[in-house]
Amino acid sequence: GAGVSQSPSNKVTEKGKDVELRCDPISGHTALYWYRQRLGQGLEFLIYFQGNSAPDKSGLPSDRFSAERTGESVSTLTIQRTQQEDSAVYLCASSLRSKGGYGYTFGSGTRLTVV
Amino acid sequence: SQELEQSPQSLIVQEGKNLTINCTSSKTLYGLYWYKQKYGEGLIFLMMLQKGGEEKSHEKITAKLDEKKQQSSLHITASQPSHAGIYLCGAAPARDDKIIFGKGTRLHILP
């Protein structure tokens, strides 16, 4: 597609439920990133996929968070047993990393509210 | 780990005035990125700086990277309401590394 697509755009869930957030990167972009932005805060790195390499999971805040990506296509971020502190905008970005040093293209984000 | 400090955290400027936002990295970086985020929306890539001393401009926005590649400034000339938003700087420590972002500067433009 023309840009990075994220779905849903908004999600309200009850505390304790599991949620899945989807990211569809720009076709041909080998790298995909997930960030979290809490209200009034900057971007917090969560996880990074680069081609077929092992993902960099160093930013995942707890074992309730996991993400998958098949090849260079869609990625899914899963949050299990959601807590109120998980409420945030989850942003996905992709980049053409083969030449290095490119800026990311961000999706519009999924606003997650845990009630 | 690399940390980025942005200043000021918030800025209110009269329309037509100039302003500067600063970004300081705790370590030498590979690339420095500036993004803009409109309230409630996604991030828009503004520009990337890679070489020490580099300066780039886009319309009325100019960004510079110092020679040591640890500090960058973003300057807006003759600010307009359309410049309002959150400006985020990001830095990659190495070529194929993830970008770490600062906490952002919230810019408000008064008519």
JSON list of C-alpha atoms in Angstrom, two decimals, chain B:
[
{"chain": "B", "resi": 1, "resn": "SER", "atom": "CA", "xyz": [22.02, 3.21, 26.33]},
{"chain": "B", "resi": 2, "resn": "GLN", "atom": "CA", "xyz": [21.47, 6.32, 24.30]},
{"chain": "B", "resi": 3, "resn": "GLU", "atom": "CA", "xyz": [19.26, 9.05, 25.75]},
{"chain": "B", "resi": 4, "resn": "LEU", "atom": "CA", "xyz": [17.85, 12.14, 24.12]},
{"chain": "B", "resi": 5, "resn": "GLU", "atom": "CA", "xyz": [16.95, 15.34, 25.90]},
{"chain": "B", "resi": 6, "resn": "GLN", "atom": "CA", "xyz": [14.69, 17.87, 24.21]},
{"chain": "B", "resi": 7, "resn": "SER", "atom": "CA", "xyz": [14.23, 21.45, 25.28]},
{"chain": "B", "resi": 8, "resn": "PRO", "atom": "CA", "xyz": [12.04, 23.19, 25.91]},
{"chain": "B", "resi": 9, "resn": "GLN", "atom": "CA", "xyz": [9.29, 20.71, 26.80]},
{"chain": "B", "resi": 10, "resn": "SER", "atom": "CA", "xyz": [6.67, 23.23, 25.79]},
{"chain": "B", "resi": 11, "resn": "LEU", "atom": "CA", "xyz": [6.77, 26.45, 23.83]},
{"chain": "B", "resi": 12, "resn": "ILE", "atom": "CA", "xyz": [4.17, 29.15, 23.20]},
{"chain": "B", "resi": 13, "resn": "VAL", "atom": "CA", "xyz": [5.06, 31.59, 20.45]},
{"chain": "B", "resi": 14, "resn": "GLN", "atom": "CA", "xyz": [3.28, 34.51, 18.85]},
{"chain": "B", "resi": 15, "resn": "GLU", "atom": "CA", "xyz": [2.53, 33.97, 15.17]},
{"chain": "B", "resi": 16, "resn": "GLY", "atom": "CA", "xyz": [5.29, 35.40, 13.01]},
{"chain": "B", "resi": 17, "resn": "LYS", "atom": "CA", "xyz": [8.03, 34.95, 15.61]},
{"chain": "B", "resi": 18, "resn": "ASN", "atom": "CA", "xyz": [11.06, 32.72, 15.24]},
{"chain": "B", "resi": 19, "resn": "LEU", "atom": "CA", "xyz": [11.75, 29.81, 17.56]},
{"chain": "B", "resi": 20, "resn": "THR", "atom": "CA", "xyz": [14.35, 27.13, 18.25]},
{"chain": "B", "resi": 21, "resn": "ILE", "atom": "CA", "xyz": [14.00, 23.61, 19.67]},
{"chain": "B", "resi": 22, "resn": "ASN", "atom": "CA", "xyz": [17.05, 21.71, 20.89]},
{"chain": "B", "resi": 23, "resn": "CYS", "atom": "CA", "xyz": [17.90, 18.03, 21.06]},
{"chain": "B", "resi": 24, "resn": "THR", "atom": "CA", "xyz": [20.94, 16.63, 22.88]},
{"chain": "B", "resi": 25, "resn": "SER", "atom": "CA", "xyz": [22.17, 13.06, 22.75]},
{"chain": "B", "resi": 26, "resn": "SER", "atom": "CA", "xyz": [24.16, 11.37, 25.52]},
{"chain": "B", "resi": 27, "resn": "LYS", "atom": "CA", "xyz": [26.30, 9.63, 22.87]},
{"chain": "B", "resi": 28, "resn": "THR", "atom": "CA", "xyz": [27.56, 10.26, 19.37]},
{"chain": "B", "resi": 29, "resn": "LEU", "atom": "CA", "xyz": [24.89, 9.17, 16.96]},
{"chain": "B", "resi": 30, "resn": "TYR", "atom": "CA", "xyz": [24.72, 7.77, 13.45]},
{"chain": "B", "resi": 31, "resn": "GLY", "atom": "CA", "xyz": [21.65, 9.71, 12.33]},
{"chain": "B", "resi": 32, "resn": "LEU", "atom": "CA", "xyz": [19.47, 12.41, 13.85]},
{"chain": "B", "resi": 33, "resn": "TYR", "atom": "CA", "xyz": [15.82, 12.61, 12.80]},
{"chain": "B", "resi": 34, "resn": "TRP", "atom": "CA", "xyz": [13.18, 15.27, 13.27]},
{"chain": "B", "resi": 35, "resn": "TYR", "atom": "CA", "xyz": [9.50, 14.40, 13.19]},
{"chain": "B", "resi": 36, "resn": "LYS", "atom": "CA", "xyz": [6.36, 16.41, 13.68]},
{"chain": "B", "resi": 37, "resn": "GLN", "atom": "CA", "xyz": [3.18, 15.08, 15.24]},
{"chain": "B", "resi": 38, "resn": "LYS", "atom": "CA", "xyz": [-0.11, 16.87, 14.99]},
{"chain": "B", "resi": 39, "resn": "TYR", "atom": "CA", "xyz": [-2.21, 16.45, 18.09]},
{"chain": "B", "resi": 40, "resn": "GLY", "atom": "CA", "xyz": [-3.93, 13.06, 17.94]},
{"chain": "B", "resi": 41, "resn": "GLU", "atom": "CA", "xyz": [-2.29, 12.03, 14.67]},
{"chain": "B", "resi": 42, "resn": "GLY", "atom": "CA", "xyz": [0.69, 10.04, 13.42]},
{"chain": "B", "resi": 43, "resn": "LEU", "atom": "CA", "xyz": [4.24, 11.26, 12.93]},
{"chain": "B", "resi": 44, "resn": "ILE", "atom": "CA", "xyz": [5.44, 13.10, 9.85]},
{"chain": "B", "resi": 45, "resn": "PHE", "atom": "CA", "xyz": [9.12, 12.81, 8.88]},
{"chain": "B", "resi": 46, "resn": "LEU", "atom": "CA", "xyz": [10.72, 16.24, 8.52]},
{"chain": "B", "resi": 47, "resn": "MET", "atom": "CA", "xyz": [14.40, 15.60, 7.89]},
{"chain": "B", "resi": 48, "resn": "MET", "atom": "CA", "xyz": [17.42, 13.52, 8.73]},
{"chain": "B", "resi": 49, "resn": "LEU", "atom": "CA", "xyz": [20.92, 14.75, 9.53]},
{"chain": "B", "resi": 50, "resn": "GLN", "atom": "CA", "xyz": [23.94, 12.50, 9.36]},
{"chain": "B", "resi": 51, "resn": "LYS", "atom": "CA", "xyz": [27.12, 14.48, 8.90]},
{"chain": "B", "resi": 52, "resn": "GLY", "atom": "CA", "xyz": [28.72, 16.64, 11.55]},
{"chain": "B", "resi": 53, "resn": "GLY", "atom": "CA", "xyz": [27.96, 20.28, 10.80]},
{"chain": "B", "resi": 54, "resn": "GLU", "atom": "CA", "xyz": [25.17, 19.37, 8.40]},
{"chain": "B", "resi": 55, "resn": "GLU", "atom": "CA", "xyz": [22.27, 21.74, 7.92]},
{"chain": "B", "resi": 56, "resn": "LYS", "atom": "CA", "xyz": [19.03, 21.12, 6.06]},
{"chain": "B", "resi": 57, "resn": "SER", "atom": "CA", "xyz": [16.01, 23.28, 5.33]},
{"chain": "B", "resi": 58, "resn": "HIS", "atom": "CA", "xyz": [12.44, 22.59, 4.34]},
{"chain": "B", "resi": 59, "resn": "GLU", "atom": "CA", "xyz": [10.30, 25.64, 3.74]},
{"chain": "B", "resi": 60, "resn": "LYS", "atom": "CA", "xyz": [10.65, 27.70, 6.93]},
{"chain": "B", "resi": 61, "resn": "ILE", "atom": "CA", "xyz": [12.14, 24.92, 9.03]},
{"chain": "B", "resi": 62, "resn": "THR", "atom": "CA", "xyz": [15.93, 24.52, 9.34]},
{"chain": "B", "resi": 63, "resn": "ALA", "atom": "CA", "xyz": [17.73, 21.82, 11.29]},
{"chain": "B", "resi": 64, "resn": "LYS", "atom": "CA", "xyz": [21.42, 21.66, 12.15]},
{"chain": "B", "resi": 65, "resn": "LEU", "atom": "CA", "xyz": [23.66, 18.95, 13.58]},
{"chain": "B", "resi": 66, "resn": "ASP", "atom": "CA", "xyz": [26.79, 19.94, 15.50]},
{"chain": "B", "resi": 67, "resn": "GLU", "atom": "CA", "xyz": [30.27, 18.78, 14.55]},
{"chain": "B", "resi": 68, "resn": "LYS", "atom": "CA", "xyz": [30.39, 16.22, 17.36]},
{"chain": "B", "resi": 69, "resn": "LYS", "atom": "CA", "xyz": [27.08, 14.75, 16.21]},
{"chain": "B", "resi": 70, "resn": "GLN", "atom": "CA", "xyz": [25.52, 14.98, 19.65]},
{"chain": "B", "resi": 71, "resn": "GLN", "atom": "CA", "xyz": [23.37, 18.10, 19.42]},
{"chain": "B", "resi": 72, "resn": "SER", "atom": "CA", "xyz": [20.79, 19.29, 16.95]},
{"chain": "B", "resi": 73, "resn": "SER", "atom": "CA", "xyz": [18.61, 22.37, 16.76]},
{"chain": "B", "resi": 74, "resn": "LEU", "atom": "CA", "xyz": [15.42, 22.92, 14.83]},
{"chain": "B", "resi": 75, "resn": "HIS", "atom": "CA", "xyz": [14.66, 26.50, 13.90]},
{"chain": "B", "resi": 76, "resn": "ILE", "atom": "CA", "xyz": [11.36, 27.83, 12.58]},
{"chain": "B", "resi": 77, "resn": "THR", "atom": "CA", "xyz": [11.31, 31.23, 10.96]},
{"chain": "B", "resi": 78, "resn": "ALA", "atom": "CA", "xyz": [8.18, 33.40, 10.94]},
{"chain": "B", "resi": 79, "resn": "SER", "atom": "CA", "xyz": [6.04, 30.78, 12.66]},
{"chain": "B", "resi": 80, "resn": "GLN", "atom": "CA", "xyz": [2.51, 30.06, 11.45]},
{"chain": "B", "resi": 81, "resn": "PRO", "atom": "CA", "xyz": [-0.47, 28.28, 13.03]},
{"chain": "B", "resi": 82, "resn": "SER", "atom": "CA", "xyz": [0.28, 25.28, 10.80]},
{"chain": "B", "resi": 83, "resn": "HIS", "atom": "CA", "xyz": [3.57, 24.81, 12.66]},
{"chain": "B", "resi": 84, "resn": "ALA", "atom": "CA", "xyz": [1.74, 23.93, 15.87]},
{"chain": "B", "resi": 85, "resn": "GLY", "atom": "CA", "xyz": [2.21, 20.38, 17.09]},
{"chain": "B", "resi": 86, "resn": "ILE", "atom": "CA", "xyz": [4.71, 18.15, 18.82]},
{"chain": "B", "resi": 87, "resn": "TYR", "atom": "CA", "xyz": [8.25, 18.06, 17.50]},
{"chain": "B", "resi": 88, "resn": "LEU", "atom": "CA", "xyz": [10.18, 14.88, 18.24]},
{"chain": "B", "resi": 89, "resn": "CYS", "atom": "CA", "xyz": [13.84, 14.26, 17.69]},
{"chain": "B", "resi": 90, "resn": "GLY", "atom": "CA", "xyz": [15.07, 10.72, 17.24]},
{"chain": "B", "resi": 91, "resn": "ALA", "atom": "CA", "xyz": [18.54, 9.24, 17.06]},
{"chain": "B", "resi": 92, "resn": "ALA", "atom": "CA", "xyz": [19.97, 6.00, 15.77]},
{"chain": "B", "resi": 93, "resn": "PRO", "atom": "CA", "xyz": [23.25, 4.94, 17.46]},
{"chain": "B", "resi": 94, "resn": "ALA", "atom": "CA", "xyz": [24.29, 2.87, 14.48]},
{"chain": "B", "resi": 95, "resn": "ARG", "atom": "CA", "xyz": [23.37, 2.40, 10.86]},
{"chain": "B", "resi": 96, "resn": "ASP", "atom": "CA", "xyz": [20.90, -0.44, 11.22]},
{"chain": "B", "resi": 97, "resn": "ASP", "atom": "CA", "xyz": [19.79, 0.30, 14.76]},
{"chain": "B", "resi": 98, "resn": "LYS", "atom": "CA", "xyz": [16.38, 1.39, 15.93]},
{"chain": "B", "resi": 99, "resn": "ILE", "atom": "CA", "xyz": [15.60, 5.07, 16.49]},
{"chain": "B", "resi": 100, "resn": "ILE", "atom": "CA", "xyz": [15.27, 6.24, 20.07]},
{"chain": "B", "resi": 101, "resn": "PHE", "atom": "CA", "xyz": [13.07, 9.29, 20.53]},
{"chain": "B", "resi": 102, "resn": "GLY", "atom": "CA", "xyz": [13.11, 12.22, 22.88]},
{"chain": "B", "resi": 103, "resn": "LYS", "atom": "CA", "xyz": [10.00, 13.19, 24.83]},
{"chain": "B", "resi": 104, "resn": "GLY", "atom": "CA", "xyz": [9.04, 15.91, 22.38]},
{"chain": "B", "resi": 105, "resn": "THR", "atom": "CA", "xyz": [8.48, 19.65, 22.41]},
{"chain": "B", "resi": 106, "resn": "ARG", "atom": "CA", "xyz": [4.91, 20.89, 22.34]},
{"chain": "B", "resi": 107, "resn": "LEU", "atom": "CA", "xyz": [4.64, 23.99, 20.21]},
{"chain": "B", "resi": 108, "resn": "HIS", "atom": "CA", "xyz": [1.64, 26.31, 20.40]},
{"chain": "B", "resi": 109, "resn": "ILE", "atom": "CA", "xyz": [1.29, 29.27, 18.06]},
{"chain": "B", "resi": 110, "resn": "LEU", "atom": "CA", "xyz": [-0.78, 32.22, 19.23]},
{"chain": "B", "resi": 111, "resn": "PRO", "atom": "CA", "xyz": [-2.66, 34.12, 16.51]}
]
